Each structure stands twice: as C-alpha cells, then as structure tokens.
C-alpha cells in the first residue's frame, strides 16, 4: 500500500513539473515579441541554445548573459560583479524535489569553497505561491549562499531554463564552461570547478 502511494505521489510530482514547464513555455511564447533574438532551437543534450544573432549564443565557451536581481536579503546581485570568481549559477524552485535534494550539497560546497567560488541560486519566484515561501524555506534549512528572486522570469528566459534544477558553471572571465541539467552533488561541483 505504501509503495503504491509513493508511486502515485511521484507520478503527481512529475506531472506537475511537466505541466508547469508546458504552461511556462506557452506563457513565454505569448510574451515573445517579433524582435526577440532567442530562437527555440537547442541540441538534444541541452548544452547549446541558439540565438538568431551571430555571437549571441548561450553555449559553452560564450559569455554568460549579465543580469541584476534582488536577493532574499534585499541586496542587488549583478553577475558581472562576480567577475574574478568562479560561479555556479543554479536555477531552482521550492516545489522541485531534485532542487531540494541538491541544496544541502550546494551549501556544503559553498562553505568549503566560498573564497574561490560563488554559488548563486536563482529562485524562479514567478512559479512560487509567494516570495515569503522562498524565504521560509531558505531560513528553515539555513542556506547561506545568495538567493536572487526572478519574479518576472526574465533571467529564466534569458538562460532558457526549461526544467529545474539547471546549473551553469561560469569561469572567472564570465564564460560558460558547463551547463548541467538536473541535480548536482558535491563531487560533481568539485570536479567541475577543479577542471576550470
């Protein structure tokens, strides 16, 4: 009986994620303007997202797009302000089980490597019930890395995040070194950062 209930719960969560992504994609297509420079083309591995203008592709080796967001602590965070540090740019939501699974690993890695590495966990706030839920979740588990709030989904759209969690590893010069869809663990972060 317990296994059946667990199976049903997993199916419901997965269906919710698929539905969220479908609704978000529909919403994005309505909001896109004819002058948008982002196309819908991407390779099967999720390692490259193509732009219509030459030199503006969101792929490994190219500059990570800059953004400015307010964090949960009320500070402004700009990606270019982090130049000179390696950055793990993570997109997540409180309702996402794989996101919740990787966050303790991110916190441990952040505490061990924060003199050389910055972890930035962008919350897809427009997919949350409210901002207060995000704050309560972060406070409950004591996560200390910066949590910018993407309330309008603009940064999510810029980075073409289709599923969460999705993580971009960015070098000291601001170039994308790796795009990782799915949850991370400590070893993956350590290996990727060491290879940069």
mmCIF file of N, CA and C in Angstrom, residues 24-84:
data_model
loop_
_atom_site.group_PDB
_atom_site.id
_atom_site.type_symbol
_atom_site.label_atom_id
_atom_site.label_comp_id
_atom_site.label_asym_id
_atom_site.label_seq_id
_atom_site.Cartn_x
_atom_site.Cartn_y
_atom_site.Cartn_z
ATOM 1 N N UNK A 24 4.525 27.359 -18.708
ATOM 2 C CA UNK A 24 5.538 28.399 -18.789
ATOM 3 C C UNK A 24 5.969 28.622 -20.234
ATOM 4 N N UNK A 25 6.122 27.547 -21.000
ATOM 5 C CA UNK A 25 6.517 27.671 -22.403
ATOM 6 C C UNK A 25 5.420 28.388 -23.197
ATOM 7 N N UNK A 26 4.157 28.055 -22.931
ATOM 8 C CA UNK A 26 3.035 28.728 -23.594
ATOM 9 C C UNK A 26 3.030 30.217 -23.238
ATOM 10 N N UNK A 27 3.226 30.501 -21.942
ATOM 11 C CA UNK A 27 3.242 31.883 -21.477
ATOM 12 C C UNK A 27 4.393 32.646 -22.127
ATOM 13 N N UNK A 28 5.550 32.004 -22.233
ATOM 14 C CA UNK A 28 6.711 32.640 -22.857
ATOM 15 C C UNK A 28 6.460 32.938 -24.329
ATOM 16 N N UNK A 29 5.793 32.015 -25.025
ATOM 17 C CA UNK A 29 5.560 32.231 -26.455
ATOM 18 C C UNK A 29 4.588 33.392 -26.678
ATOM 19 N N UNK A 30 3.668 33.604 -25.749
ATOM 20 C CA UNK A 30 2.746 34.727 -25.863
ATOM 21 C C UNK A 30 3.481 36.040 -25.601
ATOM 22 N N UNK A 31 4.445 36.008 -24.651
ATOM 23 C CA UNK A 31 5.165 37.218 -24.292
ATOM 24 C C UNK A 31 6.260 37.589 -25.280
ATOM 25 N N UNK A 32 6.722 36.627 -26.095
ATOM 26 C CA UNK A 32 7.794 36.911 -27.048
ATOM 27 C C UNK A 32 7.334 37.940 -28.067
ATOM 28 N N UNK A 33 8.252 38.825 -28.403
ATOM 29 C CA UNK A 33 7.961 39.828 -29.419
ATOM 30 C C UNK A 33 8.616 39.417 -30.722
ATOM 31 N N UNK A 34 8.177 39.975 -31.876
ATOM 32 C CA UNK A 34 8.797 39.630 -33.140
ATOM 33 C C UNK A 34 10.277 40.000 -33.200
ATOM 34 N N UNK A 35 10.733 40.927 -32.352
ATOM 35 C CA UNK A 35 12.127 41.348 -32.364
ATOM 36 C C UNK A 35 13.000 40.511 -31.441
ATOM 37 N N UNK A 36 12.431 39.496 -30.814
ATOM 38 C CA UNK A 36 13.206 38.666 -29.899
ATOM 39 C C UNK A 36 14.364 38.013 -30.627
ATOM 40 N N UNK A 37 15.531 37.986 -29.991
ATOM 41 C CA UNK A 37 16.695 37.400 -30.637
ATOM 42 C C UNK A 37 16.955 35.967 -30.200
ATOM 43 N N UNK A 38 16.064 35.368 -29.446
ATOM 44 C CA UNK A 38 16.249 33.999 -28.997
ATOM 45 C C UNK A 38 15.359 33.075 -29.805
ATOM 46 N N UNK A 39 15.955 32.015 -30.337
ATOM 47 C CA UNK A 39 15.171 31.033 -31.083
ATOM 48 C C UNK A 39 14.827 29.875 -30.158
ATOM 49 N N UNK A 40 14.030 28.943 -30.649
ATOM 50 C CA UNK A 40 13.651 27.778 -29.860
ATOM 51 C C UNK A 40 14.515 26.565 -30.166
ATOM 52 N N UNK A 41 15.600 26.749 -30.904
ATOM 53 C CA UNK A 41 16.433 25.626 -31.271
ATOM 54 C C UNK A 41 17.424 25.322 -30.168
ATOM 55 N N UNK A 42 17.586 24.033 -29.846
ATOM 56 C CA UNK A 42 18.628 23.615 -28.916
ATOM 57 C C UNK A 42 18.951 22.162 -29.172
ATOM 58 N N UNK A 43 20.181 21.758 -28.896
ATOM 59 C CA UNK A 43 20.541 20.377 -29.156
ATOM 60 C C UNK A 43 19.939 19.465 -28.110
ATOM 61 N N UNK A 44 19.949 18.186 -28.378
ATOM 62 C CA UNK A 44 19.272 17.218 -27.532
ATOM 63 C C UNK A 44 19.867 17.119 -26.130
ATOM 64 N N UNK A 45 21.162 17.435 -25.978
ATOM 65 C CA UNK A 45 21.793 17.315 -24.677
ATOM 66 C C UNK A 45 21.581 18.544 -23.813
ATOM 67 N N UNK A 46 21.025 19.591 -24.343
ATOM 68 C CA UNK A 46 20.789 20.802 -23.567
ATOM 69 C C UNK A 46 22.042 21.634 -23.366
ATOM 70 N N UNK A 47 23.116 21.293 -24.082
ATOM 71 C CA UNK A 47 24.365 22.005 -23.921
ATOM 72 C C UNK A 47 24.457 23.261 -24.757
ATOM 73 N N UNK A 48 23.518 23.472 -25.667
ATOM 74 C CA UNK A 48 23.601 24.658 -26.506
ATOM 75 C C UNK A 48 22.205 25.193 -26.776
ATOM 76 N N UNK A 49 22.071 26.479 -26.675
ATOM 77 C CA UNK A 49 20.823 27.133 -27.022
ATOM 78 C C UNK A 49 21.187 28.211 -28.021
ATOM 79 N N UNK A 50 20.554 28.204 -29.152
ATOM 80 C CA UNK A 50 20.975 29.082 -30.230
ATOM 81 C C UNK A 50 20.193 30.368 -30.266
ATOM 82 N N UNK A 51 20.887 31.423 -30.624
ATOM 83 C CA UNK A 51 20.296 32.731 -30.780
ATOM 84 C C UNK A 51 20.316 33.092 -32.259
ATOM 85 N N UNK A 52 19.432 33.970 -32.695
ATOM 86 C CA UNK A 52 19.362 34.337 -34.102
ATOM 87 C C UNK A 52 20.499 35.261 -34.516
ATOM 88 N N UNK A 53 21.098 35.995 -33.571
ATOM 89 C CA UNK A 53 22.176 36.914 -33.903
ATOM 90 C C UNK A 53 23.513 36.237 -33.661
ATOM 91 N N UNK A 54 24.419 36.395 -34.617
ATOM 92 C CA UNK A 54 25.739 35.797 -34.501
ATOM 93 C C UNK A 54 26.435 36.327 -33.246
ATOM 94 N N UNK A 55 27.091 35.405 -32.520
ATOM 95 C CA UNK A 55 27.831 35.802 -31.326
ATOM 96 C C UNK A 55 26.976 35.899 -30.075
ATOM 97 N N UNK A 56 25.687 35.628 -30.165
ATOM 98 C CA UNK A 56 24.817 35.738 -29.003
ATOM 99 C C UNK A 56 24.249 34.385 -28.588
ATOM 100 N N UNK A 57 25.000 33.321 -28.843
ATOM 101 C CA UNK A 57 24.518 32.006 -28.461
ATOM 102 C C UNK A 57 24.804 31.742 -26.993
ATOM 103 N N UNK A 58 23.937 31.016 -26.381
ATOM 104 C CA UNK A 58 24.082 30.655 -24.976
ATOM 105 C C UNK A 58 24.625 29.234 -24.942
ATOM 106 N N UNK A 59 25.936 29.118 -25.080
ATOM 107 C CA UNK A 59 26.557 27.803 -25.130
ATOM 108 C C UNK A 59 27.905 27.848 -24.429
ATOM 109 N N UNK A 60 28.444 26.672 -24.204
ATOM 110 C CA UNK A 60 29.740 26.555 -23.559
ATOM 111 C C UNK A 60 30.777 27.343 -24.356
ATOM 112 N N UNK A 61 31.572 28.141 -23.642
ATOM 113 C CA UNK A 61 32.618 28.943 -24.267
ATOM 114 C C UNK A 61 32.220 30.386 -24.513
ATOM 115 N N UNK A 62 30.939 30.675 -24.494
ATOM 116 C CA UNK A 62 30.459 32.040 -24.720
ATOM 117 C C UNK A 62 30.213 32.752 -23.390
ATOM 118 N N UNK A 63 30.171 34.080 -23.399
ATOM 119 C CA UNK A 63 29.921 34.824 -22.158
ATOM 120 C C UNK A 63 28.522 34.531 -21.591
ATOM 121 N N UNK A 64 28.465 34.428 -20.277
ATOM 122 C CA UNK A 64 27.176 34.264 -19.605
ATOM 123 C C UNK A 64 26.463 35.610 -19.616
ATOM 124 N N UNK A 65 25.189 35.657 -19.999
ATOM 125 C CA UNK A 65 24.461 36.933 -20.021
ATOM 126 C C UNK A 65 24.401 37.560 -18.627
ATOM 127 N N UNK A 66 24.614 38.851 -18.584
ATOM 128 C CA UNK A 66 24.561 39.565 -17.322
ATOM 129 C C UNK A 66 23.100 39.740 -16.895
ATOM 130 N N UNK A 67 22.891 39.902 -15.611
ATOM 131 C CA UNK A 67 21.560 40.199 -15.084
ATOM 132 C C UNK A 67 21.727 40.896 -13.745
ATOM 133 N N UNK A 68 20.656 41.530 -13.305
ATOM 134 C CA UNK A 68 20.615 42.144 -11.982
ATOM 135 C C UNK A 68 19.291 41.758 -11.338
ATOM 136 N N UNK A 69 19.380 41.161 -10.160
ATOM 137 C CA UNK A 69 18.184 40.761 -9.416
ATOM 138 C C UNK A 69 18.361 41.131 -7.948
ATOM 139 N N UNK A 70 17.249 41.302 -7.250
ATOM 140 C CA UNK A 70 17.272 41.487 -5.806
ATOM 141 C C UNK A 70 17.332 40.122 -5.143
ATOM 142 N N UNK A 71 18.131 40.030 -4.081
ATOM 143 C CA UNK A 71 18.236 38.778 -3.339
ATOM 144 C C UNK A 71 17.231 38.766 -2.192
ATOM 145 N N UNK A 72 17.086 37.597 -1.577
ATOM 146 C CA UNK A 72 16.203 37.484 -0.409
ATOM 147 C C UNK A 72 16.622 38.444 0.697
ATOM 148 N N UNK A 73 17.915 38.712 0.793
ATOM 149 C CA UNK A 73 18.402 39.611 1.846
ATOM 150 C C UNK A 73 18.214 41.083 1.487
ATOM 151 N N UNK A 74 17.692 41.365 0.277
ATOM 152 C CA UNK A 74 17.418 42.735 -0.124
ATOM 153 C C UNK A 74 18.541 43.407 -0.898
ATOM 154 N N UNK A 75 19.646 42.697 -1.098
ATOM 155 C CA UNK A 75 20.762 43.254 -1.864
ATOM 156 C C UNK A 75 20.515 43.069 -3.354
ATOM 157 N N UNK A 76 21.171 43.907 -4.151
ATOM 158 C CA UNK A 76 21.154 43.722 -5.604
ATOM 159 C C UNK A 76 22.327 42.828 -5.967
ATOM 160 N N UNK A 77 22.089 41.840 -6.812
ATOM 161 C CA UNK A 77 23.154 40.970 -7.279
ATOM 162 C C UNK A 77 23.253 41.106 -8.786
ATOM 163 N N UNK A 78 24.447 41.429 -9.267
ATOM 164 C CA UNK A 78 24.717 41.543 -10.689
ATOM 165 C C UNK A 78 25.786 40.520 -11.027
ATOM 166 N N UNK A 79 25.583 39.747 -12.078
ATOM 167 C CA UNK A 79 26.535 38.703 -12.429
ATOM 168 C C UNK A 79 27.923 39.277 -12.695
ATOM 169 N N UNK A 80 28.010 40.412 -13.370
ATOM 170 C CA UNK A 80 29.331 40.978 -13.677
ATOM 171 C C UNK A 80 30.093 41.394 -12.419
ATOM 172 N N UNK A 81 29.402 41.642 -11.320
ATOM 173 C CA UNK A 81 30.084 41.974 -10.067
ATOM 174 C C UNK A 81 30.869 40.786 -9.513
ATOM 175 N N UNK A 82 30.586 39.603 -10.025
ATOM 176 C CA UNK A 82 31.249 38.388 -9.544
ATOM 177 C C UNK A 82 32.454 37.999 -10.397
ATOM 178 N N UNK A 83 32.788 38.832 -11.400
ATOM 179 C CA UNK A 83 33.964 38.558 -12.232
ATOM 180 C C UNK A 83 35.184 38.375 -11.345
ATOM 181 N N UNK A 84 36.049 37.460 -11.739
ATOM 182 C CA UNK A 84 37.229 37.152 -10.940
ATOM 183 C C UNK A 84 37.017 35.952 -10.041
#
